[in-house]
């Protein structure tokens, strides 16, 4: 038997080291609105204000981006929240007879 204090077999408990596992952040998902030729701009602004909590000026800017570029990222969320927002927007658009498309994509 050894006299060394760092020898695990000498009965001395020494310093216990705990390995910490670093938790990975959950993947995030981009929620995007897609342009179409039928949904009124005012309706898109209303959707942005209602479901994404942006003010009127921000909603108007995002709507113009959707209109000019074909799509815009309207938020980045955990999967469950992104999925819920997409479902809410799609349901709301259908109930108002608009073909507005909302989708989600994993953030790179």
Tab-separated table of C-alpha atoms in Angstrom:
chain	number	residue	atom	x	y	z
A	1	UNK	CA	0.000	0.000	0.000
A	2	UNK	CA	1.220	3.471	-0.852
A	3	UNK	CA	1.588	6.479	1.437
A	4	UNK	CA	0.565	8.870	-1.329
A	5	UNK	CA	-2.544	10.874	-0.456
A	6	UNK	CA	-3.750	10.931	-4.051
A	7	UNK	CA	-3.769	7.124	-4.262
A	8	UNK	CA	-7.413	6.029	-4.521
A	9	UNK	CA	-6.669	2.805	-2.637
A	10	UNK	CA	-5.337	4.425	0.572
A	11	UNK	CA	-8.759	5.050	2.125
A	12	UNK	CA	-8.372	8.844	2.044
A	13	UNK	CA	-11.461	10.272	0.356
A	14	UNK	CA	-9.464	13.211	-1.026
A	15	UNK	CA	-11.229	15.729	-3.189
A	16	UNK	CA	-14.239	14.495	-5.059
A	17	UNK	CA	-14.405	15.842	-8.563
A	18	UNK	CA	-17.677	15.914	-10.364
A	19	UNK	CA	-17.717	15.963	-14.116
A	20	UNK	CA	-20.157	18.558	-15.309
A	21	UNK	CA	-21.899	17.840	-18.529
A	22	UNK	CA	-22.541	20.964	-20.480
A	23	UNK	CA	-26.134	21.105	-21.580
A	24	UNK	CA	-26.625	21.925	-25.217
A	25	UNK	CA	-29.081	24.646	-26.065
A	26	UNK	CA	-32.117	23.288	-27.850
A	27	UNK	CA	-32.229	23.997	-31.575
A	28	UNK	CA	-34.085	27.133	-32.561
A	29	UNK	CA	-36.513	27.510	-35.448
A	30	UNK	CA	-37.171	30.472	-37.723
A	31	UNK	CA	-40.807	31.286	-38.388
A	32	UNK	CA	-41.307	32.790	-41.836
A	33	UNK	CA	-44.180	34.422	-43.671
A	34	UNK	CA	-44.358	33.849	-47.411
A	35	UNK	CA	-45.654	36.305	-49.982
A	36	UNK	CA	-48.720	35.645	-52.101
A	37	UNK	CA	-50.711	37.759	-54.536
A	38	UNK	CA	-54.005	37.609	-52.646
A	39	UNK	CA	-53.590	38.274	-48.928
A	40	UNK	CA	-54.129	41.978	-48.186
A	41	UNK	CA	-51.165	43.832	-46.737
A	42	UNK	CA	-53.320	45.072	-43.864
A	43	UNK	CA	-54.131	41.485	-42.900
A	44	UNK	CA	-50.420	40.576	-42.793
A	45	UNK	CA	-49.748	43.605	-40.578
A	46	UNK	CA	-52.573	42.503	-38.264
A	47	UNK	CA	-51.159	38.935	-38.073
A	48	UNK	CA	-47.708	40.264	-37.189
A	49	UNK	CA	-49.086	42.489	-34.446
A	50	UNK	CA	-51.393	39.812	-33.029
A	51	UNK	CA	-49.200	36.704	-33.104
A	52	UNK	CA	-45.672	38.111	-32.961
A	53	UNK	CA	-46.163	41.072	-30.624
A	54	UNK	CA	-44.597	43.698	-32.850
A	55	UNK	CA	-45.824	47.270	-33.010
A	56	UNK	CA	-47.561	48.686	-36.081
A	57	UNK	CA	-44.426	50.280	-37.568
A	58	UNK	CA	-42.398	47.058	-37.168
A	59	UNK	CA	-45.259	44.992	-38.603
A	60	UNK	CA	-45.483	47.305	-41.610
A	61	UNK	CA	-41.726	46.996	-42.273
A	62	UNK	CA	-41.823	43.197	-42.017
A	63	UNK	CA	-44.861	43.078	-44.307
A	64	UNK	CA	-42.994	45.152	-46.904
A	65	UNK	CA	-40.035	42.752	-46.688
A	66	UNK	CA	-42.389	39.809	-47.296
A	67	UNK	CA	-43.945	41.682	-50.210
A	68	UNK	CA	-40.650	42.706	-51.842
A	69	UNK	CA	-38.444	39.678	-51.103
A	70	UNK	CA	-41.026	36.905	-51.110
A	71	UNK	CA	-40.537	35.965	-47.462
A	72	UNK	CA	-39.337	37.264	-44.132
A	73	UNK	CA	-38.273	35.724	-40.858
A	74	UNK	CA	-40.743	37.003	-38.283
A	75	UNK	CA	-39.214	35.349	-35.219
A	76	UNK	CA	-36.915	32.652	-33.886
A	77	UNK	CA	-38.290	30.296	-31.254
A	78	UNK	CA	-37.963	26.861	-29.704
A	79	UNK	CA	-39.623	24.160	-31.808
A	80	UNK	CA	-42.816	23.982	-29.743
A	81	UNK	CA	-43.383	27.733	-29.807
A	82	UNK	CA	-42.518	28.010	-33.515
A	83	UNK	CA	-44.885	25.149	-34.356
A	84	UNK	CA	-47.676	26.758	-32.325
A	85	UNK	CA	-47.205	30.156	-33.989
A	86	UNK	CA	-47.273	28.585	-37.477
A	87	UNK	CA	-50.481	26.705	-36.615
A	88	UNK	CA	-52.103	29.841	-35.163
A	89	UNK	CA	-51.248	31.980	-38.192
A	90	UNK	CA	-52.354	29.328	-40.688
A	91	UNK	CA	-55.635	28.740	-38.836
A	92	UNK	CA	-56.326	32.472	-38.537
A	93	UNK	CA	-55.604	33.030	-42.247
A	94	UNK	CA	-57.893	30.140	-43.278
A	95	UNK	CA	-60.706	31.380	-41.051
A	96	UNK	CA	-60.427	34.747	-42.814
A	97	UNK	CA	-60.197	33.044	-46.231
A	98	UNK	CA	-56.657	34.201	-47.008
A	99	UNK	CA	-53.978	31.952	-48.541
A	100	UNK	CA	-51.221	33.379	-46.319
A	101	UNK	CA	-48.471	30.804	-45.764
A	102	UNK	CA	-46.403	30.558	-42.609
A	103	UNK	CA	-43.647	28.000	-42.172
A	104	UNK	CA	-40.772	27.106	-39.886
A	105	UNK	CA	-37.186	26.108	-40.605
A	106	UNK	CA	-34.406	24.984	-38.283
A	107	UNK	CA	-31.938	27.779	-37.646
A	108	UNK	CA	-28.423	26.952	-38.846
